Short mmCIF file of C-alpha atoms and ligand atoms in Angstrom, two decimals:
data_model
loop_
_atom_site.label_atom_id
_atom_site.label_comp_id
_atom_site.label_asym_id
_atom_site.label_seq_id
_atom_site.Cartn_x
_atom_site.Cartn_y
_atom_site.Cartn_z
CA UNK B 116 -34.81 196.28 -28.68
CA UNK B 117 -31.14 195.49 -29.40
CA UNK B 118 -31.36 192.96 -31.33
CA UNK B 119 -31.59 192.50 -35.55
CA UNK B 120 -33.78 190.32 -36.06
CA UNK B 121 -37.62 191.47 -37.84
CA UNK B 122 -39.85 189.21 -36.30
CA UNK B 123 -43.03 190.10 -34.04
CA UNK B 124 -42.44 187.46 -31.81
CA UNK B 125 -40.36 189.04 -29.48
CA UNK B 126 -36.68 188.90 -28.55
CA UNK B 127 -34.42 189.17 -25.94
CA UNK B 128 -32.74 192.53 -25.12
CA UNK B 129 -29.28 190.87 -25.34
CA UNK B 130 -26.83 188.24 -24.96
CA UNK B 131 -27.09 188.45 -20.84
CA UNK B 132 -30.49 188.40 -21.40
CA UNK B 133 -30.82 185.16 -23.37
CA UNK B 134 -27.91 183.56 -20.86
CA UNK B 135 -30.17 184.72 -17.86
CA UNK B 136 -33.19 183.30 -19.57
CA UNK B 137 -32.33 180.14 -20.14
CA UNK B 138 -30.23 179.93 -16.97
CA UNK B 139 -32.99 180.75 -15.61
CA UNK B 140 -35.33 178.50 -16.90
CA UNK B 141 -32.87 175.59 -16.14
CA UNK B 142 -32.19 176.48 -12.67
CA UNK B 143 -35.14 175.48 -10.67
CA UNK B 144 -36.86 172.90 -8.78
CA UNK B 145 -34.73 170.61 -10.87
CA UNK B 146 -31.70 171.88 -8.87
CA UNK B 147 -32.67 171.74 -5.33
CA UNK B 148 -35.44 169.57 -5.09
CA UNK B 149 -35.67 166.78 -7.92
CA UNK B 150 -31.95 166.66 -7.89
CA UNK B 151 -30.73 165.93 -4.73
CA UNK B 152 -33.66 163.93 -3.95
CA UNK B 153 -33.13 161.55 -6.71
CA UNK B 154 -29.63 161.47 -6.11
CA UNK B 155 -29.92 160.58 -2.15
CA UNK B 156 -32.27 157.94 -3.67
CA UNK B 157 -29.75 156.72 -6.38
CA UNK B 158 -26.88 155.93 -4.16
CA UNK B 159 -25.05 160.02 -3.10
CA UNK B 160 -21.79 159.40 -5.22
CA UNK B 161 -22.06 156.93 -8.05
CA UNK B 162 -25.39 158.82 -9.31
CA UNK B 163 -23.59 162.26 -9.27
CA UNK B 164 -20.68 160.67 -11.41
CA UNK B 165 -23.12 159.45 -14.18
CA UNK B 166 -24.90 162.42 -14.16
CA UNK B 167 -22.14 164.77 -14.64
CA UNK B 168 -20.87 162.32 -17.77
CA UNK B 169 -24.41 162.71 -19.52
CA UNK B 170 -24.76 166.16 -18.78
CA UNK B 171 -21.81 167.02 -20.82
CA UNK B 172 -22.31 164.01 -22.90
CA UNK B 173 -25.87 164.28 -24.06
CA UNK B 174 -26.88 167.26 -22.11
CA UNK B 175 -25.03 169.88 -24.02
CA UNK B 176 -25.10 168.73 -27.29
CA UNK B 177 -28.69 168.37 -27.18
CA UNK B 178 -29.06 171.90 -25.81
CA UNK B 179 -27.12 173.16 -28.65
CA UNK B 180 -29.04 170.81 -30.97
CA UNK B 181 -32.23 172.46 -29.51
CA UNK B 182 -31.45 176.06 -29.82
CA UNK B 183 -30.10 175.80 -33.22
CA UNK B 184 -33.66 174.30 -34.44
CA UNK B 185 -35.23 176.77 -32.58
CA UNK B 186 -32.82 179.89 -34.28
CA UNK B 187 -33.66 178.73 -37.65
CA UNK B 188 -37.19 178.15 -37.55
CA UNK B 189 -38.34 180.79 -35.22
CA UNK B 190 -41.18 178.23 -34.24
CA UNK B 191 -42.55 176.39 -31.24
CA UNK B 192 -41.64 172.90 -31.64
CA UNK B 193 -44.51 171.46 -33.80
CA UNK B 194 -44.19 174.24 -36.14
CA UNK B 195 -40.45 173.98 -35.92
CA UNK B 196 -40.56 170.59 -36.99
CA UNK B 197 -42.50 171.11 -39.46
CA UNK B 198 -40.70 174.30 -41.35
CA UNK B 199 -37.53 171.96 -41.49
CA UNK B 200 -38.48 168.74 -42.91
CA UNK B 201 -41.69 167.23 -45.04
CA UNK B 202 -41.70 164.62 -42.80
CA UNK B 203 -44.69 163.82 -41.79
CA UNK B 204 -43.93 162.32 -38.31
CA UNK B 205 -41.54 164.75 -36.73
CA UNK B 206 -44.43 167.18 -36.17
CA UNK B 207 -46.54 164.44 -33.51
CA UNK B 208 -42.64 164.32 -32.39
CA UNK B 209 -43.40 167.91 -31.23
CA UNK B 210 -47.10 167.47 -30.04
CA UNK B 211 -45.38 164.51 -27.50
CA UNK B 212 -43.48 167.85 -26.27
CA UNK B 213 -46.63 170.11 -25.81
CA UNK B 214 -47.83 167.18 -24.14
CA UNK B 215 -44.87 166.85 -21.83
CA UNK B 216 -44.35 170.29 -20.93
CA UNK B 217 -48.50 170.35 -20.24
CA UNK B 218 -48.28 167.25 -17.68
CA UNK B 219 -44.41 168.54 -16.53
CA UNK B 220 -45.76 171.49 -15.24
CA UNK B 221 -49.14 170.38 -13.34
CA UNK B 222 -46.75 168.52 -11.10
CA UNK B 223 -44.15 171.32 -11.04
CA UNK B 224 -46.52 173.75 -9.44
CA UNK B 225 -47.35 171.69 -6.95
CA UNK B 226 -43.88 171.66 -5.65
CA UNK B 227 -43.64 175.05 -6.21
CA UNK B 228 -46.80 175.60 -4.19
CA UNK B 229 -44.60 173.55 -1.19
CA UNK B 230 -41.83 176.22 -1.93
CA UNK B 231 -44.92 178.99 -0.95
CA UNK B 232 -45.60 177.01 1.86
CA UNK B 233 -41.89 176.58 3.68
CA UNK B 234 -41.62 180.37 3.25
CA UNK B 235 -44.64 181.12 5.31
CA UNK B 236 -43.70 178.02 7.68
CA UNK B 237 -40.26 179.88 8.31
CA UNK B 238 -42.01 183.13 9.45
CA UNK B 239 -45.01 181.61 11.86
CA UNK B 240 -42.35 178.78 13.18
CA UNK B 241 -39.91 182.00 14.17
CA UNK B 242 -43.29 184.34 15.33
CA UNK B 243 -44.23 181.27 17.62
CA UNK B 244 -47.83 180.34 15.65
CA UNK B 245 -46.80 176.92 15.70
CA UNK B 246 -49.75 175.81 14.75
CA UNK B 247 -50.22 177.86 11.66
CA UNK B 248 -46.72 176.62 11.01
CA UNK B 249 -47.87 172.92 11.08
CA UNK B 250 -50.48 173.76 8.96
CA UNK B 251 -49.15 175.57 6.17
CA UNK B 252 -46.32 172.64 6.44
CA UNK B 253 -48.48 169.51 6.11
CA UNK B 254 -47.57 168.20 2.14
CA UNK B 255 -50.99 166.39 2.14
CA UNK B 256 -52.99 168.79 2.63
CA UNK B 257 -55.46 168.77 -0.65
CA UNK B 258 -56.69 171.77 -0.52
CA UNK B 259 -53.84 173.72 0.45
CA UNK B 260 -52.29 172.33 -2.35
CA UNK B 261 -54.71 173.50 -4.85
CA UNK B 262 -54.85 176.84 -3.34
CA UNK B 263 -50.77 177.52 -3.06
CA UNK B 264 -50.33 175.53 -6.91
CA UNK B 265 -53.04 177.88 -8.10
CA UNK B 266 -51.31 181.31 -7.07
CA UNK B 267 -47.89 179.98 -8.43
CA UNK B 268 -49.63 179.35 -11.45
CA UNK B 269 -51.59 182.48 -12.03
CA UNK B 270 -47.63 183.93 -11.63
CA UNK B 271 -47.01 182.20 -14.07
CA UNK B 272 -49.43 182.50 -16.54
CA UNK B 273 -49.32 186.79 -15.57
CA UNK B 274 -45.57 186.50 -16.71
CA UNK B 275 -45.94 185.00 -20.01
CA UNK B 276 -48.82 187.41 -20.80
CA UNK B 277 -46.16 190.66 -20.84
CA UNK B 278 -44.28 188.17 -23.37
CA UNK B 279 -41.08 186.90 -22.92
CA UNK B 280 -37.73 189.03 -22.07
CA UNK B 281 -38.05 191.78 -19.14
CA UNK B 282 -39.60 189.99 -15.90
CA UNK B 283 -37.24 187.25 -16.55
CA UNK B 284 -34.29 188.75 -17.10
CA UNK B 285 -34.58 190.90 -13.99
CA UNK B 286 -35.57 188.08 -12.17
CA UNK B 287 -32.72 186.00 -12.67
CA UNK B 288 -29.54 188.64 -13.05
CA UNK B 289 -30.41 190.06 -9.05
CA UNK B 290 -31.53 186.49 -7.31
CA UNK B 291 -29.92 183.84 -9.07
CA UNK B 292 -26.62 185.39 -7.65
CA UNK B 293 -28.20 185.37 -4.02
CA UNK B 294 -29.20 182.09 -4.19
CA UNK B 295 -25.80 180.97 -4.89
CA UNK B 296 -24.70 182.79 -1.86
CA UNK B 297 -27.00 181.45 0.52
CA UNK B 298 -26.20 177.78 -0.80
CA UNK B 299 -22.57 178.45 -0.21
CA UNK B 300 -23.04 180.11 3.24
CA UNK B 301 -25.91 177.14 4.32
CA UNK B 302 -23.08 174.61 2.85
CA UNK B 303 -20.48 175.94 5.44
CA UNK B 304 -22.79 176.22 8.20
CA UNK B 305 -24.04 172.70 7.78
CA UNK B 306 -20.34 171.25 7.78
CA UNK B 307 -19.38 172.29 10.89
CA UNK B 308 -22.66 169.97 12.44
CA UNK B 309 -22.27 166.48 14.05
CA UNK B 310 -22.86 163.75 11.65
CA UNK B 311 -22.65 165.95 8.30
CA UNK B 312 -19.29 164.83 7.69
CA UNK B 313 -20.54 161.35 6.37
CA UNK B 314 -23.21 162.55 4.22
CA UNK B 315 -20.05 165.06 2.42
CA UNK B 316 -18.56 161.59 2.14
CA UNK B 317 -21.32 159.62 0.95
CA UNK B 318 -21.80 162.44 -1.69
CA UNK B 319 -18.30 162.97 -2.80
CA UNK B 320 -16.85 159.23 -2.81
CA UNK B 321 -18.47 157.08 -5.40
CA UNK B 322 -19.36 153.56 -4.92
CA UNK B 323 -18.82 151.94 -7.79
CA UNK B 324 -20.88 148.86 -7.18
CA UNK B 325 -23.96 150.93 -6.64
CA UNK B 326 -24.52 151.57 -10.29
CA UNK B 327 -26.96 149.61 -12.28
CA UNK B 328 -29.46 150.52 -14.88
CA UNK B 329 -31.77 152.35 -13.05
CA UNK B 330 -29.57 154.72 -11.49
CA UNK B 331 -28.07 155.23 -15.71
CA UNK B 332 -31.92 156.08 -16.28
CA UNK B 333 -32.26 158.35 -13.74
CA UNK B 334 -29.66 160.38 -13.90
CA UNK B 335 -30.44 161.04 -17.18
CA UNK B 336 -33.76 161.79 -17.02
CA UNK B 337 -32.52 164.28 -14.43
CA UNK B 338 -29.98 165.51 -17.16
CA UNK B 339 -32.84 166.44 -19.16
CA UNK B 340 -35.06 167.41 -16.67
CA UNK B 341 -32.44 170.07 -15.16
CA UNK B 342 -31.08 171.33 -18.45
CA UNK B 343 -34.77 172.08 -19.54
CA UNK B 344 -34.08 169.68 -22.61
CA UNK B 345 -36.53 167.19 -24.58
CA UNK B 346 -39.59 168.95 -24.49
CA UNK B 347 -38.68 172.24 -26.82
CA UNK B 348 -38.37 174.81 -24.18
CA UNK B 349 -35.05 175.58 -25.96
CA UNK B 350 -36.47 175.23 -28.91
CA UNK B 351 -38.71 177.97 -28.17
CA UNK B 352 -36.64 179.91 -26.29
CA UNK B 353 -34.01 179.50 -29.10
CA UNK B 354 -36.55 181.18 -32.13
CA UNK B 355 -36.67 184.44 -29.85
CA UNK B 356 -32.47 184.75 -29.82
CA UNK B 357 -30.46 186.86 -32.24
CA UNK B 358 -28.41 185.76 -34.85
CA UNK B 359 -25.27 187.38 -33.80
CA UNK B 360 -25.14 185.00 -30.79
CA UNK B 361 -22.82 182.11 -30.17
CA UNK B 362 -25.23 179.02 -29.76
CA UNK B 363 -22.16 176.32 -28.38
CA UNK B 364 -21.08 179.24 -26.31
CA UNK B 365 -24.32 180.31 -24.61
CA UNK B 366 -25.13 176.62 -24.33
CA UNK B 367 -22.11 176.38 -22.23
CA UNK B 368 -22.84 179.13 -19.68
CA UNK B 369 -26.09 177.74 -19.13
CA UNK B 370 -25.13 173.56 -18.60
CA UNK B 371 -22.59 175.14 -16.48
CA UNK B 372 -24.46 177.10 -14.54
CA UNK B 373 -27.03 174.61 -14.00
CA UNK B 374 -24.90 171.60 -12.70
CA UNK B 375 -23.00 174.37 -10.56
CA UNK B 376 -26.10 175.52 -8.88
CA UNK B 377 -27.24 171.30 -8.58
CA UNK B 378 -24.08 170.23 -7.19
CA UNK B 379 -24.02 172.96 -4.35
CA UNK B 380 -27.94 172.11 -3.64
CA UNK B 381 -26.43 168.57 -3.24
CA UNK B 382 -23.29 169.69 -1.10
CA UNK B 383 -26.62 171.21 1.23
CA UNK B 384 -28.61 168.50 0.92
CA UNK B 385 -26.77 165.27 1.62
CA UNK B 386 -25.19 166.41 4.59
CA UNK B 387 -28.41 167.76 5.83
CA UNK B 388 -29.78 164.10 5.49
CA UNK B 389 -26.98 162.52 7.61
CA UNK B 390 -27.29 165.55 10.35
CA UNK B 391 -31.14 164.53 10.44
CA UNK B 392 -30.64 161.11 10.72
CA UNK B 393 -28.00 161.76 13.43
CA UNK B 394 -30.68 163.55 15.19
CA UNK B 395 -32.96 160.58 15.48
CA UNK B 396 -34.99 161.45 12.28
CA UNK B 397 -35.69 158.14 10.06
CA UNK B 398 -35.03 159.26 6.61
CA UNK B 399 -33.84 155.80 4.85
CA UNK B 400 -35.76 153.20 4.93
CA UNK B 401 -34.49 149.22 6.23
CA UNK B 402 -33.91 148.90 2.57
CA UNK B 403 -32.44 151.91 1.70
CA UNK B 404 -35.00 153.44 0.26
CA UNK B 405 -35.91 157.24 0.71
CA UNK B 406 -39.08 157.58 3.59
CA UNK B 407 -39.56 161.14 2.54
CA UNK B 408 -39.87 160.86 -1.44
CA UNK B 409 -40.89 163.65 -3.17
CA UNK B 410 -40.61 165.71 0.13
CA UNK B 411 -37.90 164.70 0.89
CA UNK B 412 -36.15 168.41 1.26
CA UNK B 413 -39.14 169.79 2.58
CA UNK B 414 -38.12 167.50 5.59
CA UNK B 415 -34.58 168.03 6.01
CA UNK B 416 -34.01 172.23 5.19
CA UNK B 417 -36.30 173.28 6.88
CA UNK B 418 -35.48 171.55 10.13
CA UNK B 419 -31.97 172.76 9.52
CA UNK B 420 -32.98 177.07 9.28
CA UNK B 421 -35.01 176.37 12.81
CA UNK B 422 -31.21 174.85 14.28
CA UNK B 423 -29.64 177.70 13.43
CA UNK B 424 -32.33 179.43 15.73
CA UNK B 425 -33.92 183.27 15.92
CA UNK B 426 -33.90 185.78 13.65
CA UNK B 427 -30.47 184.07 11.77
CA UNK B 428 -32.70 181.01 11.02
CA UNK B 429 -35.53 183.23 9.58
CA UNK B 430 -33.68 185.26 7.70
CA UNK B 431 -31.81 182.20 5.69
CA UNK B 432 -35.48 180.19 5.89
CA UNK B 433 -37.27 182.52 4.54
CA UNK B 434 -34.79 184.12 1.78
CA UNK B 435 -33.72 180.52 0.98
CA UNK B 436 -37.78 179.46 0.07
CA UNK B 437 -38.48 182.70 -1.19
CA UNK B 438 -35.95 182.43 -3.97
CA UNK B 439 -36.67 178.78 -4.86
CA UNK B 440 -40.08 179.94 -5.49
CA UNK B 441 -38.65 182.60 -8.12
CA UNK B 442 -36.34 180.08 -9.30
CA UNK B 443 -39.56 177.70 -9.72
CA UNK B 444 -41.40 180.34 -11.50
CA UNK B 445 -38.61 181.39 -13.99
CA UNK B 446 -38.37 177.41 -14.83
CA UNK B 447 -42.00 177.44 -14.70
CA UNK B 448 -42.54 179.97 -17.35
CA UNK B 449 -40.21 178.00 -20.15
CA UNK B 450 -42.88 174.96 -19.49
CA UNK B 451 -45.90 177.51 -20.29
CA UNK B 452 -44.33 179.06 -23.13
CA UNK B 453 -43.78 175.79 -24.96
CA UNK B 454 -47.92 174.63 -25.28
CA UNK B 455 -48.45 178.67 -25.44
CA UNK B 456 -46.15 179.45 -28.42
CA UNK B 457 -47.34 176.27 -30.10
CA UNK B 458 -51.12 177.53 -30.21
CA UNK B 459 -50.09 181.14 -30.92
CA UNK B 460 -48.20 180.09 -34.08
CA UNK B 461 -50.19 177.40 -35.19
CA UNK B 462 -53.61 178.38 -34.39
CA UNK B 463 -53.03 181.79 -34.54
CA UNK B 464 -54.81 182.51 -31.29
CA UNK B 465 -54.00 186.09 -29.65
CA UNK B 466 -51.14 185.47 -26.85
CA UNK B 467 -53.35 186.46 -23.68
CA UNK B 468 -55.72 183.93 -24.62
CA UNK B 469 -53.48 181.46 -25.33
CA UNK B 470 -51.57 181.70 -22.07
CA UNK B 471 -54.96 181.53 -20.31
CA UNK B 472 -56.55 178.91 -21.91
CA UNK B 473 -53.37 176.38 -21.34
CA UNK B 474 -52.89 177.65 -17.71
CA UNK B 475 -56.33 176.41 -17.53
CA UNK B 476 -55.38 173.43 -18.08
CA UNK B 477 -53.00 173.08 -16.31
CA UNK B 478 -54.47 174.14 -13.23
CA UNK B 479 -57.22 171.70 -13.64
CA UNK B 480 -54.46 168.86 -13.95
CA UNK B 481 -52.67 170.33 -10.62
CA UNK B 482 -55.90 169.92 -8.69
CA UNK B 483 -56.05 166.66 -9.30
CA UNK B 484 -52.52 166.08 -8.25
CA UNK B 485 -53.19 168.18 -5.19
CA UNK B 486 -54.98 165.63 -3.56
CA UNK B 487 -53.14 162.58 -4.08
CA UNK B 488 -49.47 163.78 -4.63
CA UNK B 489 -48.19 160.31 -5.09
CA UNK B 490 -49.27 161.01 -8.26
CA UNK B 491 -46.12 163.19 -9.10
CA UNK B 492 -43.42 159.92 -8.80
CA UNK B 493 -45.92 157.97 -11.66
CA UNK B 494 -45.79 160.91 -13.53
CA UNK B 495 -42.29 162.40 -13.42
CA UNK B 496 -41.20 158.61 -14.16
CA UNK B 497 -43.45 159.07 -17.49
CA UNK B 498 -42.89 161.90 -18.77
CA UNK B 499 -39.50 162.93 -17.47
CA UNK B 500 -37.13 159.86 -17.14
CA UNK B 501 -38.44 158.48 -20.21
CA UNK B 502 -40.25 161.48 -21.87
CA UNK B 503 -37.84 163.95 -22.11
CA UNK B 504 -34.15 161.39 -23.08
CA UNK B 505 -37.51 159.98 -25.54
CA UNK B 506 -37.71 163.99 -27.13
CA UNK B 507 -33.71 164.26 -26.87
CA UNK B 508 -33.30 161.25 -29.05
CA UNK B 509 -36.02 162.24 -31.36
CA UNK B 510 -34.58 165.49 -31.79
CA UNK B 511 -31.35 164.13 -32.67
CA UNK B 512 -32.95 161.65 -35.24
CA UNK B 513 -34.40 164.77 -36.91
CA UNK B 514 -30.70 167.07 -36.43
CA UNK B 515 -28.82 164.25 -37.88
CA UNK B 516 -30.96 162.68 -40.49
CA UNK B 517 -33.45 164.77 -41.77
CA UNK B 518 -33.07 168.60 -41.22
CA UNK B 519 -29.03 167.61 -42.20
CA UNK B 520 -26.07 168.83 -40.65
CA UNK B 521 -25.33 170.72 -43.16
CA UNK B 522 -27.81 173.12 -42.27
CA UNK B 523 -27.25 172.83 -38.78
CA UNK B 524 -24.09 174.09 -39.60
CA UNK B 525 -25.12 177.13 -41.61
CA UNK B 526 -27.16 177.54 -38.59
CA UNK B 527 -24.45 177.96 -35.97
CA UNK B 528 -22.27 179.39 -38.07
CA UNK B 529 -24.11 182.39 -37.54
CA UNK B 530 -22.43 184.03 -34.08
CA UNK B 531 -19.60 181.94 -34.66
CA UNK B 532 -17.62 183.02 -37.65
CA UNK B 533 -14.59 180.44 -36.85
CA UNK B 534 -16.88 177.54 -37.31
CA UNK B 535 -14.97 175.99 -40.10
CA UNK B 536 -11.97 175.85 -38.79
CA UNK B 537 -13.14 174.91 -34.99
CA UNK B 538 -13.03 171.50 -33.67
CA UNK B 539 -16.60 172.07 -32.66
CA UNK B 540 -18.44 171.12 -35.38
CA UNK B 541 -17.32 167.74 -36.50
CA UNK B 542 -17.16 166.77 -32.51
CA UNK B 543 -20.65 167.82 -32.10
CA UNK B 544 -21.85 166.37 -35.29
CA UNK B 545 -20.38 162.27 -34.54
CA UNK B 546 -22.98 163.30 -30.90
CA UNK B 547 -25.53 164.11 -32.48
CA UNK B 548 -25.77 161.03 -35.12
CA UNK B 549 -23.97 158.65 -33.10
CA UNK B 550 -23.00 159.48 -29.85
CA UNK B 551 -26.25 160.70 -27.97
CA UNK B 552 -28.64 158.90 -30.48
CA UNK B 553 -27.05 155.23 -29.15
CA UNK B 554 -26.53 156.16 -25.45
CA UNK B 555 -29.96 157.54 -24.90
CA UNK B 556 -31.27 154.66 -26.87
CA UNK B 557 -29.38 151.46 -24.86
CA UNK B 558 -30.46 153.08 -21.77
CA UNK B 559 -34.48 153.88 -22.70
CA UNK B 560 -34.55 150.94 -24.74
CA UNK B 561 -33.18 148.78 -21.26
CA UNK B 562 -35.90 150.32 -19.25
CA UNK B 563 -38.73 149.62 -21.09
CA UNK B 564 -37.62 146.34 -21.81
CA UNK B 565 -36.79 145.96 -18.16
CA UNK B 566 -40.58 147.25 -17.77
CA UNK B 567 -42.32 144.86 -19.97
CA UNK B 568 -40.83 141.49 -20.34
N1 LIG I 168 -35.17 172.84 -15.68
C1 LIG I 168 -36.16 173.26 -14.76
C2 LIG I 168 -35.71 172.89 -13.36
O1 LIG I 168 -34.63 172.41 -13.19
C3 LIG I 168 -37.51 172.70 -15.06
C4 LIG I 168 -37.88 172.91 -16.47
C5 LIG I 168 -38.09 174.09 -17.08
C6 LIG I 168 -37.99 171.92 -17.45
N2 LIG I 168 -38.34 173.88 -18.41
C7 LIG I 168 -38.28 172.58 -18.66
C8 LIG I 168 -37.86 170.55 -17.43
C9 LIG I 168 -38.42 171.87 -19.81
C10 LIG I 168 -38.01 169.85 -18.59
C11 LIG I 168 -38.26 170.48 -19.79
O2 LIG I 168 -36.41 173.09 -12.42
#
């Protein structure tokens, strides 16, 4: 391996390699399905505003905050916690995450499942089996479900067994780049279709008036959710990078990355809507709600690949699903490594069984879900929207308050020899104690009490 560092716990082959990683673990389902749907749901506009302000408000800083704890402990988040600080608390701090990335992912292969699904709907829809094309479409299906969410997850759990750098990094350096090109050609495609034009505008032209506190709460649970923060992935994915890396730059690439690849899904997405609804198809509610919830693009794309009719429509269906569902697995894997690294360090159990015992899990949680999927919205409210911002401002507690910035700084100084004299640091450092700490705070802190008195 190319990089210095001694440890047996793996590391990636090189700078692209980490970029792609974590790229790759935030570009997922979080992109193209949570985002846009949450945003159609939020008001188009106003909810894309916020969410761009928190990304680069709270979203990066915690991302560098994240890797930097990760670098210098070269632990999972419990044990991370614990090398840095006596505190006694911070280490149930990073049991919440185990937890959340557990519960994350049960729902997360589900959807991915649905990715599964679309791909084989594209190819019996275009071979004529409409019937097998019905079936393999129908979201309630329990058992189908089970079955798809059970073969995503056994990807899964096979991927994190060879440990952590090559399948990834492969992965994500040949279809990332595709996807992107089959957003952008579906984008161009879609504009030129009768009624699209007002779903570019409700996207692109805020509405001020639309934004309230639950739209400030979503959007940055979404934050989160998208840049893989609040739970330790980057944590853990931060103890396997080399020193000679540039955390704040790397942590760039990747929250731009992400939000590029999100705002393009949404640039497909909302238009699609309006086309749909154009076309007779009821897809807001009398009250403005979303009919389709968590489905919601499972309704709309794949209508849109059978418009564009024979072997043009298959080819874009089935490419499109086919690399969501690698997207979904290389986001998929950061979830497993988190409760998997935790019981390898700590409990010094051997990696295979490690990965196979918490896929276990897992899967066991899944089936559940499989068979009443409403489950997913109860849960994603839990343990994303207020989970993750819950882990973010944790983590920032700990950065500011108890680890020190100090040694944050000694941290990052290492890949970035201009650190002293860079406007980074002390910028970063008033976010991290003040900045994110407050704004994640007001709005949590407004939800629950908004939830219980
Ligand atoms: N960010 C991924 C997505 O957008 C999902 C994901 C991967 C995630 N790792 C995470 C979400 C850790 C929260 C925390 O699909």
């Amino acid at each position: 391996m190319a990089t210095t560092q001694s440890t047996s716990r793996g590391n990636w082959n090189s700078k692209l390699g980490f970029i792609l990683a974590a790229a790759g673990s935030a570009v997922g389902l979080g992109n193209i399905w949570r985002y846009p749907t949450v945003m159609a749901e939020n008001g188009g506009a106003a909810f894309l505003l916020i969410y761009a302000l928190l990304v680069f408000i709270v979203g990066y800083p915690v991302m560098v905050a994240e890797l930097s704890v990760g670098r210098k402990s070269e632990r999972n988040p419990v044990g991370a916690f614990r090398a840095l600080s006596n505190s006694k608390f911070f280490p149930i701090v990073g049991f919440w995450c185990v937890l959340c990335g557990i519960v994350i992912l049960s729902y997360y292969v589900i959807v991915a499942g649905w990715t599964i699904g679309y791909f084989f709907e594209q190819i019996f829809h275009y071979s004529g089996w409409t019937e097998m094309a019905a079936w393999v479409a129908n979201t309630d299906n329990g058992w189908l479900n089970a079955g798809v969410a059970i073969i995503f997850m056994a990807f899964t759990v096979g991927i994190i067994l060879g440990g952590v750098s090559e399948g990834i990094e492969r992965a994500v350096k040949y279809l990332m780049p595709l996807l992107i090109v089959i957003l952008i050609v579906m984008i161009a495609y879609v504009l030129f279709q009768p009624g699209a034009i007002d779903g570019v505008r409700a996207y692109l032209l805020p509405d001020f008036s639309a934004i309230n506190s639950d739209i400030l709460l979503a959007a940055m649970g979404q934050a989160f959710f998208s840049l893989s923060l609040g739970m330790g992935a980057l944590i853990t994915y931060g103890s396997y990078l080399s020193k000679k890396e540039n955390i704040p730059e790397v942590a760039g690439y990747v929250t731009l990355a992400d939000i590029g690849i999100a705002f393009l899904a949404g640039l497909l997405i909302m238009p699609a809507i309006f086309m749909a609804q154009n076309q007779g198809v009821q897809v807001f509610g009398d009250d403005g709600s979303l009919i389709a919830g968590a489905a919601l693009i499972f309704q709309v794309l794949p209508e849109l690949f059978h418009n564009m009719g024979g072997v043009i429509g298959l080819v874009f269906g089935a490419t499109f699903f086919f690399l969501l569902s690698i997207a979904a697995l290389t986001s998929a894997i950061s979830l497993l490594e988190v409760p998997t690294s935790y019981i390898i360090d700590e409990h010094k159990v051997r990696r295979k069984t490690a990965a196979i015992l918490i896929g276990a899990i897992i899967t066991v949680i899944s089936v559940v879900i499989a068979f009443d999927t409403s489950l997913i919205g109860t849960l994603d409210f839990i343990f994303s929207d207020v989970g993750l911002p819950l882990g973010g401002f944790m983590l920032c507690l700990f950065l500011g308050y108890f680890w020190k910035m100090e040694n944050a700084k000694l941290e990052l100084g290492q890949g970035f020899a201009s650190i002293d004299e860079h406007w980074f640091f002390p910028v970063w450092s008033v976010f991290i104690r003040f900045v994110c700490p407050i704004l994640i705070g007001l709005i949590l802190g407004r939800t629950l009490w908004a939830l219980f008195f």
